[in-house]
Amino acid sequence: MKLEGRKIYKGIAEAEAIVTKDGISFYGGVDPDTGIVVEVGHDLEGQSITGKALVFPTGKGSTVGSYTMYRMKKNNMAPAAIVNESIDTIIAVGCIISEIPCVDKIDINCIKNGQKIIVNGSKGTVEVK
Amino acid sequence: MRLEPIEKDMLEGKHGKSAQKSMEILTTLGEIFGAECMVDVHGVQIAGVSYANLGEAGLEFLNEMAEDGKVRVLTTLNPAGMDRENWRALGIDEEFAKNQNRAIDTFAKMGIITTCSCTPYLIGNAPHYGQHIAWAESSAVCYSNSVIGARTNREGGPSALAAALTGKTPKYGYHLDENRHGQILFEINAPVKGTDEFGVLGKLIGDKLVELGKKIPYIAGIPSATVEELKSFCASVATYGGTALFHMEGITPEYNKYTKPSEIVIEINQDDLDKTRTELIDDDLEIDFVSLGCPHASIHEIAKIAKLLEGKKVKKEFWITTARPTKRIADEAGYSKIIEDAGAKFAADTCCVVAPIKGRFKGIMVDSAKACYYGRAKNKFKVKIGSTEQCVEEAIK
């Protein structure tokens, strides 16, 4: 199944999807040194997003979150790709400066946790295998 | 998006790596928000300066941009995490000071003027009516859009830097007339005076806007307001309401440019102001810290504080936060000596919001509703709002 969305940042990544209905705040919500979600009460609390295709509705929280994403990339702890329903500026800027392939305007209900997906940030598509 | 030849060249890397990365950020934001083209900016204000917020990650990004990046327009900086000259006396540790200076030096390398102030409009980064700018720092964004009538969106650290390195910003949001109309009418039926009361009003309106899901208030019934009162109001309404633009009848330059909103009218009476004020005063309060200058104190405010402190001695930690250039004027005018003789301290280049002082004090008294918000949320202090006079009284008590 191929989902058509909007390209946000270029690049292609094939990875296991980790899906949540909660918004994500990278600043304070994710530990940039371990890649683990630490926001108390978050759907993904305690789980690692490193190397995964991270699928969530939209970003939230402080604009410093863009720098946190950059730090994760430098630490080799970043997600392999990001898929959003509706992107916000923090995640968009974070993907650009960290060079993480990113697509939005995707119905994230079509992607299940653990599925292998191919995120094509250059074309704006997500392929579910 | 429709790009000019120079913008295309930047995007293709013909003007260097940092201009390319910057243009990637700006065109992507432009696409997301439906901008048709870019607009030239006349000035930039950059946030994300405190090392406490930047961290090594942010610093690494800045260093990468500084490799070949130079600003193309007048660009100034938000407050840093410390006074660059007086940090030891203010209890900042050596390691933090070293890292903070690394960050500021990196900004300087790109040609940014390292004023470190949240009130760029008071110290030389002053746009005029109708000019397009790209500012971060929510209180200054609100001031420039509303009080000056310049045009900016609420930029974040990286997007403001991208605008500085290219001289461009995508033309959407508050850059367009159609998005600058007042949405709700607030009728103020009580006198509002002083920085603290304008801060209280800002919280009241800000909270209401969040509740109603609106952004642009039109405020009627304020007969006059000083620069300092408006700066306090801007900081508060931006903090509590996320507001980037308001119109104030008879005061701000665009109040009669658009149709006065009439569908939703909210009356604000003395009772409402009193109730909001109590929300900015915590119970079981023990004040051991007084801080004035949020946003950064103007020379007029410093003159007033000097007059109140003349011949007195403060018994509590007392900071006056301001921009370095304003501090220099205070030095020359003799205000600094009066203030420092009384035992109060200047904290230039920084403020009680961004300095790393979490947990260092029990209770803070301020004349700013914004400072109350961050005193609680970020620094875990109990808070009390009062007039400038009441703050000084508390400090010498």
Coordinates of C-alpha atoms in Angstrom, one line a residue:
Chain A
M1 CA 0.0 0.0 0.0
K2 CA 1.4 3.4 -1.0
L3 CA 0.2 6.5 0.8
E4 CA 0.5 9.9 -0.8
G5 CA 1.5 12.8 1.4
R6 CA 3.6 16.0 1.2
K7 CA 7.4 16.1 1.1
I8 CA 9.0 17.9 4.1
Y9 CA 12.6 16.8 4.0
K10 CA 14.3 14.7 1.3
G11 CA 15.8 11.3 1.6
I12 CA 14.5 7.7 1.7
A13 CA 14.5 5.4 4.7
E14 CA 13.2 1.9 5.2
A15 CA 12.5 1.1 8.8
E16 CA 10.1 -0.4 11.4
A17 CA 7.2 1.9 12.2
I18 CA 6.6 3.0 15.8
V19 CA 3.2 4.6 15.9
T20 CA 1.5 6.8 18.5
K21 CA -1.7 9.0 18.6
D22 CA 0.1 11.4 21.1
G23 CA 2.0 14.5 20.0
I24 CA 5.7 14.5 20.7
S25 CA 7.8 17.1 22.3
F26 CA 11.5 16.4 21.6
Y27 CA 12.6 19.0 24.2
G28 CA 12.1 17.4 27.6
G29 CA 10.0 14.6 26.1
V30 CA 12.7 12.5 24.6
D31 CA 16.2 11.7 26.0
P32 CA 18.6 12.7 23.2
D33 CA 21.4 10.5 24.6
T34 CA 19.3 7.2 24.7
G35 CA 16.5 7.9 22.1
I36 CA 14.0 6.8 24.7
V37 CA 10.7 8.7 25.2
V38 CA 10.7 10.0 28.8
E39 CA 7.5 12.1 28.9
V40 CA 5.5 10.9 31.8
G41 CA 2.2 9.3 30.7
H42 CA 3.1 9.4 27.0
D43 CA 1.9 6.5 24.9
L44 CA 5.5 5.6 24.0
E45 CA 7.0 6.3 27.5
G46 CA 10.0 4.0 28.0
Q47 CA 10.3 3.0 24.3
S48 CA 13.2 3.8 22.0
I49 CA 12.6 5.7 18.8
T50 CA 16.2 5.3 17.5
G51 CA 16.4 4.0 14.0
K52 CA 12.6 3.7 13.7
A53 CA 10.2 5.4 11.4
L54 CA 8.4 7.5 13.9
V55 CA 4.7 8.1 13.1
F56 CA 2.7 10.6 15.1
P57 CA 0.1 13.3 14.5
T58 CA 2.1 16.5 15.2
G59 CA 4.8 18.1 17.3
K60 CA 4.3 20.1 20.5
G61 CA 6.2 22.0 23.1
S62 CA 9.3 24.2 23.0
T63 CA 11.0 25.3 19.8
V64 CA 14.3 24.1 21.4
G65 CA 13.0 20.6 20.3
S66 CA 14.5 21.2 16.8
Y67 CA 17.9 21.4 18.5
T68 CA 17.2 18.2 20.5
M69 CA 16.5 16.4 17.2
Y70 CA 19.8 17.6 15.9
R71 CA 21.6 16.4 19.0
M72 CA 20.0 12.9 18.6
K73 CA 21.2 12.8 15.0
K74 CA 24.8 13.6 16.2
N75 CA 24.5 11.0 18.9
N76 CA 23.3 8.4 16.3
M77 CA 20.1 8.1 18.3
A78 CA 17.7 9.8 15.9
P79 CA 14.7 8.2 14.3
A80 CA 15.3 7.0 10.7
A81 CA 12.3 8.9 9.4
I82 CA 9.3 10.9 10.5
V83 CA 5.7 10.7 9.4
N84 CA 3.2 13.2 10.6
E85 CA -0.5 13.9 10.0
S86 CA 0.1 17.6 10.1
I87 CA 3.6 18.9 10.7
D88 CA 4.5 21.9 12.9
T89 CA 7.5 24.2 12.6
I90 CA 9.5 22.5 15.4
I91 CA 9.5 19.1 13.8
A92 CA 9.9 20.5 10.3
V93 CA 12.9 22.6 11.2
G94 CA 14.3 19.7 13.3
C95 CA 14.1 17.3 10.3
I96 CA 15.8 19.9 8.0
I97 CA 18.7 20.7 10.3
S98 CA 19.1 17.0 11.3
E99 CA 18.6 15.7 7.7
I100 CA 15.8 13.2 8.7
P101 CA 13.5 12.1 5.8
C102 CA 10.1 13.4 6.6
V103 CA 6.6 13.3 5.0
D104 CA 3.3 14.7 6.3
K105 CA -0.4 14.8 5.3
I106 CA -0.6 11.0 5.8
D107 CA -3.5 9.3 7.5
I108 CA -1.5 7.6 10.2
N109 CA -4.3 5.2 11.0
C110 CA -3.2 3.3 7.9
I111 CA 0.2 2.4 9.6
K112 CA 0.5 -0.2 12.3
N113 CA 3.1 -0.5 14.9
G114 CA 5.9 -2.8 13.9
Q115 CA 5.2 -2.7 10.1
K116 CA 8.1 -2.2 7.7
I117 CA 7.6 1.1 5.9
I118 CA 9.5 3.1 3.3
V119 CA 9.4 6.8 3.8
N120 CA 10.3 8.7 0.7
G121 CA 10.9 12.3 1.7
S122 CA 11.9 13.3 -1.8
K123 CA 8.5 12.2 -3.3
G124 CA 6.3 12.7 -0.2
T125 CA 5.2 9.0 -0.1
V126 CA 5.0 6.3 2.5
E127 CA 4.9 2.7 1.4
V128 CA 3.6 0.0 3.8
K129 CA 5.1 -3.4 3.1
Chain B
M1 CA 6.7 28.7 -3.9
R2 CA 7.8 31.3 -6.4
L3 CA 11.5 32.0 -5.8
E4 CA 13.6 34.9 -7.1
P5 CA 16.9 34.0 -8.9
I6 CA 19.0 34.8 -5.8
E7 CA 16.8 32.7 -3.6
K8 CA 17.1 29.8 -6.1
D9 CA 20.9 30.2 -6.1
M10 CA 21.0 30.1 -2.3
L11 CA 18.8 26.9 -2.3
E12 CA 21.2 25.3 -4.9
G13 CA 24.2 26.1 -2.7
K14 CA 25.8 28.8 -4.8
H15 CA 26.0 31.1 -1.8
G16 CA 27.5 28.5 0.5
K17 CA 26.4 25.8 2.8
S18 CA 24.8 27.8 5.6
A19 CA 22.8 30.0 3.1
Q20 CA 21.6 26.7 1.5
K21 CA 20.5 25.1 4.8
S22 CA 18.8 28.4 5.7
M23 CA 16.9 28.5 2.4
E24 CA 15.9 24.9 2.9
I25 CA 14.4 25.9 6.3
L26 CA 12.6 28.9 4.9
T27 CA 11.2 27.3 1.7
T28 CA 10.0 24.3 3.7
L29 CA 8.2 26.6 6.2
G30 CA 6.9 28.6 3.3
E31 CA 5.4 25.5 1.7
I32 CA 3.9 24.3 4.9
F33 CA 2.2 27.6 5.6
G34 CA 1.2 28.3 2.0
A35 CA 3.5 31.3 1.3
E36 CA 3.5 32.3 -2.4
C37 CA 7.0 34.0 -2.2
M38 CA 9.7 35.3 0.1
V39 CA 9.9 38.8 1.4
D40 CA 13.1 40.8 2.2
V41 CA 13.5 41.4 5.9
H42 CA 14.9 44.6 7.4
G43 CA 16.1 43.1 10.7
V44 CA 16.3 39.9 12.7
Q45 CA 16.1 39.1 16.4
I46 CA 17.4 35.7 17.4
A47 CA 16.2 33.7 20.4
G48 CA 17.7 30.5 21.8
V49 CA 20.8 32.2 23.2
S50 CA 21.0 30.9 26.8
Y51 CA 23.4 27.9 26.9
A52 CA 20.8 26.3 29.3
N53 CA 18.4 26.1 26.4
L54 CA 20.9 25.5 23.5
G55 CA 23.0 22.8 25.1
E56 CA 25.8 21.2 23.1
A57 CA 23.4 20.2 20.3
G58 CA 22.3 23.7 19.6
L59 CA 25.9 25.0 19.9
E60 CA 27.1 22.4 17.4
F61 CA 24.4 23.5 15.0
L62 CA 25.4 27.1 15.4
N63 CA 29.0 26.3 14.8
E64 CA 28.2 24.4 11.6
M65 CA 26.2 27.5 10.4
A66 CA 29.1 29.8 11.4
E67 CA 31.6 27.9 9.2
D68 CA 30.6 30.0 6.2
G69 CA 27.5 31.9 7.4
K70 CA 27.3 35.7 7.6
V71 CA 24.2 37.7 8.4
R72 CA 22.8 39.9 5.6
V73 CA 20.7 42.3 7.7
L74 CA 20.9 43.9 11.1
T75 CA 20.6 41.1 13.6
T76 CA 20.6 41.2 17.4
L77 CA 20.4 38.6 20.2
N78 CA 18.0 37.6 22.9
P79 CA 19.2 37.5 26.6
A80 CA 21.9 35.0 27.5
G81 CA 22.1 32.9 30.6
M82 CA 24.3 35.3 32.4
D83 CA 25.7 38.9 32.8
R84 CA 28.8 38.7 30.6
E85 CA 30.8 40.9 32.9
N86 CA 29.2 40.4 36.3
W87 CA 28.4 36.7 36.2
R88 CA 30.5 35.6 39.3
A89 CA 28.7 38.1 41.6
L90 CA 25.4 36.7 40.4
G91 CA 26.3 33.1 41.3
I92 CA 26.9 31.6 37.9
D93 CA 29.4 28.8 37.8
E94 CA 32.6 28.9 35.7
E95 CA 31.7 26.0 33.5
F96 CA 28.4 27.5 32.5
A97 CA 30.0 30.9 31.9
K98 CA 32.6 29.3 29.6
N99 CA 29.9 27.5 27.5
Q100 CA 27.7 30.6 27.4
N101 CA 30.6 32.6 26.0
R102 CA 31.3 29.9 23.4
A103 CA 27.7 30.3 22.2
I104 CA 27.9 34.2 22.1
D105 CA 31.2 34.1 20.2
T106 CA 29.7 31.8 17.6
F107 CA 26.8 34.3 17.1
A108 CA 29.4 37.1 16.8
K109 CA 31.4 35.2 14.2
M110 CA 28.3 35.3 11.9
G111 CA 28.2 39.1 12.3
I112 CA 25.3 39.2 14.8
I113 CA 25.4 42.1 17.2
T114 CA 25.5 40.4 20.6
T115 CA 23.3 42.8 22.5
C116 CA 21.6 40.0 24.4
S117 CA 18.3 41.7 25.1
C118 CA 14.6 41.0 24.8
T119 CA 14.0 44.7 24.0
P120 CA 15.9 45.1 20.7
Y121 CA 13.5 48.0 19.8
L122 CA 14.9 50.0 22.7
I123 CA 18.5 49.6 21.7
G124 CA 18.9 50.1 18.0
N125 CA 17.1 47.2 16.3
A126 CA 14.1 49.3 15.7
P127 CA 11.9 48.7 12.6
H128 CA 9.4 51.3 11.5
Y129 CA 5.8 51.0 10.6
G130 CA 5.0 48.4 7.9
Q131 CA 8.5 47.0 7.6
H132 CA 8.9 43.2 7.3
I133 CA 11.2 41.7 9.9
A134 CA 11.9 38.2 11.3
W135 CA 11.9 38.2 15.1
A136 CA 12.0 35.5 17.7
E137 CA 11.3 36.4 21.4
S138 CA 7.6 36.4 21.9
S139 CA 7.3 39.7 23.8
A140 CA 9.3 41.6 21.2
V141 CA 7.3 40.0 18.4
C142 CA 4.2 41.3 20.0
Y143 CA 5.6 44.8 20.5
S144 CA 6.9 45.1 17.0
N145 CA 3.7 43.9 15.3
S146 CA 1.3 45.8 17.6
V147 CA 3.0 48.9 19.0
I148 CA 5.3 49.7 16.0
G149 CA 3.2 48.2 13.3
A150 CA 6.1 46.2 11.7
R151 CA 5.4 42.7 10.4
T152 CA 6.7 39.4 11.8
N153 CA 5.6 35.9 12.6
R154 CA 6.7 34.3 15.8
E155 CA 10.0 32.8 14.7
G156 CA 12.0 30.2 16.6
G157 CA 15.8 30.2 17.0
P158 CA 16.7 28.3 13.8
S159 CA 14.1 30.1 11.5
A160 CA 15.2 33.5 12.7
L161 CA 18.9 32.6 12.1
A162 CA 17.9 31.4 8.6
A163 CA 16.3 34.7 7.9
A164 CA 19.4 36.6 9.1
L165 CA 21.7 34.5 6.9
T166 CA 19.6 35.0 3.8
G167 CA 17.8 38.3 4.4
K168 CA 14.5 36.6 3.6
T169 CA 11.5 35.1 5.2
P170 CA 8.5 33.4 3.7
K171 CA 5.6 35.7 3.2
Y172 CA 2.7 34.3 5.2
G173 CA 0.8 34.9 8.5
Y174 CA 1.3 38.3 10.0
H175 CA 3.2 39.6 6.9
L176 CA -0.1 39.7 5.1
D177 CA -2.9 42.3 5.8
E178 CA -5.6 39.7 5.7
N179 CA -4.2 38.0 8.8
R180 CA -3.9 41.1 11.0
H181 CA -7.6 41.8 11.7
G182 CA -8.7 42.0 15.3
Q183 CA -10.9 39.0 16.2
I184 CA -12.4 39.8 19.6
L185 CA -13.3 43.1 21.2
F186 CA -12.2 43.6 24.8
E187 CA -13.9 46.6 26.5
I188 CA -11.9 47.7 29.6
N189 CA -14.1 49.4 32.2
A190 CA -11.4 50.0 34.8
P191 CA -8.4 52.2 35.1
V192 CA -5.1 50.3 34.2
K193 CA -1.9 51.9 35.3
G194 CA 1.7 50.7 35.9
T195 CA 3.7 47.8 34.5
D196 CA 2.2 45.3 36.9
E197 CA -1.4 46.2 36.1
F198 CA -0.8 46.0 32.4
G199 CA 0.8 42.6 33.0
V200 CA -2.3 41.5 34.9
L201 CA -4.5 42.7 32.0
G202 CA -2.3 40.8 29.6
K203 CA -2.8 37.6 31.5
L204 CA -6.5 38.1 31.7
I205 CA -6.8 38.7 28.0
G206 CA -4.3 36.0 27.1
D207 CA -6.2 33.4 29.2
K208 CA -9.5 34.4 27.5
L209 CA -8.0 34.1 24.1
V210 CA -6.7 30.6 24.7
E211 CA -10.2 29.6 26.1
L212 CA -11.8 30.9 22.9
G213 CA -9.2 29.7 20.5
K214 CA -8.4 33.2 19.2
K215 CA -5.2 35.1 18.7
I216 CA -5.7 38.8 17.9
P217 CA -7.5 41.0 20.5
Y218 CA -8.8 44.5 19.9
I219 CA -8.7 46.4 23.1
A220 CA -10.8 49.5 23.8
G221 CA -11.0 51.7 26.9
I222 CA -7.4 52.3 27.6
P223 CA -6.9 56.1 27.4
S224 CA -3.1 56.1 27.5
A225 CA -0.1 53.8 28.0
T226 CA 3.6 54.3 28.3
V227 CA 6.2 52.3 26.4
E228 CA 7.1 50.5 29.6
E229 CA 3.4 49.6 30.2
L230 CA 3.0 48.3 26.7
K231 CA 6.2 46.3 26.9
S232 CA 4.9 44.6 30.0
F233 CA 1.5 44.0 28.4
C234 CA 3.1 42.5 25.3
A235 CA 5.2 40.1 27.4
S236 CA 2.2 39.0 29.4
V237 CA -0.3 38.5 26.6
A238 CA 2.3 36.7 24.5
T239 CA 3.1 34.4 27.4
Y240 CA -0.4 33.5 28.4
G241 CA -2.2 33.9 25.1
G242 CA 0.5 33.1 22.5
T243 CA -0.5 36.5 21.1
A244 CA 1.7 38.0 18.4
L245 CA -0.5 41.0 17.5
F246 CA -3.1 43.2 19.2
H247 CA -4.8 46.4 18.5
M248 CA -5.4 49.1 21.2
E249 CA -7.9 51.8 20.3
G250 CA -6.3 55.2 20.1
I251 CA -2.8 53.8 20.9
T252 CA -1.5 51.3 18.4
P253 CA -1.0 52.4 14.8
E254 CA -3.2 49.9 13.0
Y255 CA -6.3 50.0 15.3
N256 CA -8.5 51.8 12.8
K257 CA -7.0 50.2 9.7
Y258 CA -9.2 47.1 9.9
T259 CA -12.9 46.6 10.9
K260 CA -13.4 46.8 14.7
P261 CA -14.6 43.3 15.8
S262 CA -18.1 43.2 17.1
E263 CA -19.2 39.6 17.1
I264 CA -17.6 38.7 20.3
V265 CA -17.4 41.4 23.0
I266 CA -15.8 40.8 26.4
E267 CA -16.2 43.3 29.2
I268 CA -13.4 43.6 31.7
N269 CA -14.2 45.2 35.0
Q270 CA -12.2 46.0 38.2
D271 CA -13.3 42.6 39.7
D272 CA -11.8 40.7 36.8
L273 CA -8.5 42.5 37.2
D274 CA -8.5 41.9 40.9
K275 CA -9.2 38.2 40.5
T276 CA -6.4 37.8 37.9
R277 CA -4.0 39.6 40.2
T278 CA -4.7 37.1 43.0
E279 CA -3.8 34.3 40.6
L280 CA -0.3 35.9 40.4
I281 CA 0.2 35.8 44.1
D282 CA 1.0 32.4 45.7
D283 CA 0.0 31.3 49.2
D284 CA 2.6 30.6 51.9
L285 CA 5.0 33.0 50.3
E286 CA 8.5 33.8 51.6
I287 CA 10.1 36.3 49.4
D288 CA 13.9 36.2 49.2
F289 CA 14.4 37.5 45.7
V290 CA 13.2 40.7 43.9
S291 CA 13.7 41.1 40.2
L292 CA 12.7 44.1 38.0
G293 CA 13.2 44.3 34.3
C294 CA 11.1 41.7 32.5
P295 CA 11.2 42.6 29.7
H296 CA 14.5 44.4 30.1
A297 CA 14.2 47.7 32.0
S298 CA 14.3 50.9 30.0
I299 CA 16.5 53.8 31.1
H300 CA 13.2 55.5 32.3
E301 CA 12.5 52.5 34.6
I302 CA 16.1 52.5 35.9
A303 CA 15.8 56.2 36.7
K304 CA 12.7 55.5 38.6
I305 CA 14.2 52.6 40.5
A306 CA 17.3 54.7 41.4
K307 CA 15.0 57.4 42.8
L308 CA 13.2 54.8 44.9
L309 CA 16.4 53.3 46.2
E310 CA 18.4 56.5 46.9
G311 CA 19.9 56.3 50.3
K312 CA 18.3 53.0 51.1
K313 CA 19.8 49.5 51.7
V314 CA 18.2 46.3 50.3
K315 CA 17.9 43.3 52.5
K316 CA 17.1 40.7 49.9
E317 CA 18.8 39.6 46.6
F318 CA 17.6 42.3 44.2
W319 CA 18.3 42.2 40.4
I320 CA 17.7 44.8 37.8
T321 CA 17.8 43.1 34.4
T322 CA 18.5 45.2 31.4
A323 CA 20.4 45.5 28.1
R324 CA 24.1 46.3 28.3
P325 CA 23.7 49.6 26.3
T326 CA 20.9 50.7 28.7
K327 CA 23.2 49.8 31.6
R328 CA 25.9 52.0 30.1
I329 CA 23.5 55.0 29.9
A330 CA 22.6 54.3 33.6
D331 CA 26.3 54.3 34.5
E332 CA 26.9 57.7 32.8
A333 CA 23.8 59.2 34.3
G334 CA 24.8 58.1 37.8
Y335 CA 21.8 55.8 38.4
S336 CA 24.0 52.7 38.5
K337 CA 26.0 54.0 41.5
I338 CA 22.8 54.9 43.4
I339 CA 21.4 51.4 42.8
E340 CA 24.6 49.5 43.5
D341 CA 25.2 51.6 46.7
A342 CA 21.8 50.4 47.9
G343 CA 23.0 46.8 47.5
A344 CA 20.9 46.0 44.4
K345 CA 22.7 44.3 41.5
F346 CA 22.5 44.8 37.8
A347 CA 22.1 41.7 35.7
A348 CA 22.7 42.9 32.2
D349 CA 22.6 40.6 29.1
T350 CA 20.3 38.2 31.0
C351 CA 17.1 37.9 33.0
C352 CA 15.4 36.0 35.7
V353 CA 13.7 33.8 33.0
V354 CA 16.7 32.5 31.2
A355 CA 19.5 32.5 33.9
P356 CA 20.1 29.1 35.4
I357 CA 18.7 29.9 38.9
K358 CA 16.2 27.0 39.3
G359 CA 15.6 26.4 42.9
R360 CA 18.1 29.0 44.1
F361 CA 15.4 31.1 45.7
K362 CA 12.1 30.4 47.6
G363 CA 9.9 33.3 46.5
I364 CA 10.3 36.0 43.9
M365 CA 8.6 39.4 43.7
V366 CA 8.3 41.0 40.3
D367 CA 6.3 43.7 38.5
S368 CA 5.9 41.4 35.5
A369 CA 3.2 38.8 34.8
K370 CA 5.6 37.0 32.4
A371 CA 8.2 36.7 35.1
C372 CA 5.6 35.1 37.3
Y373 CA 4.9 32.4 34.7
Y374 CA 8.5 31.4 34.3
G375 CA 9.3 31.9 37.9
R376 CA 6.8 29.2 38.7
A377 CA 7.1 26.9 35.7
K378 CA 10.9 27.0 35.0
N379 CA 12.5 28.0 38.3
K380 CA 10.1 26.5 40.8
F381 CA 9.7 29.7 42.8
K382 CA 6.7 30.9 44.6
V383 CA 5.7 34.3 43.0
K384 CA 4.1 37.6 43.8
I385 CA 3.3 40.4 41.5
G386 CA 3.3 44.1 42.6
S387 CA 4.1 47.6 41.4
T388 CA 7.6 48.8 41.0
E389 CA 7.3 50.7 44.2
Q390 CA 6.0 47.7 46.1
C391 CA 8.8 45.6 44.8
V392 CA 11.4 48.1 46.1
E393 CA 9.6 48.3 49.4
E394 CA 9.7 44.5 49.7
A395 CA 13.5 44.5 49.0
I396 CA 14.3 47.1 51.6
K397 CA 11.9 45.7 54.3

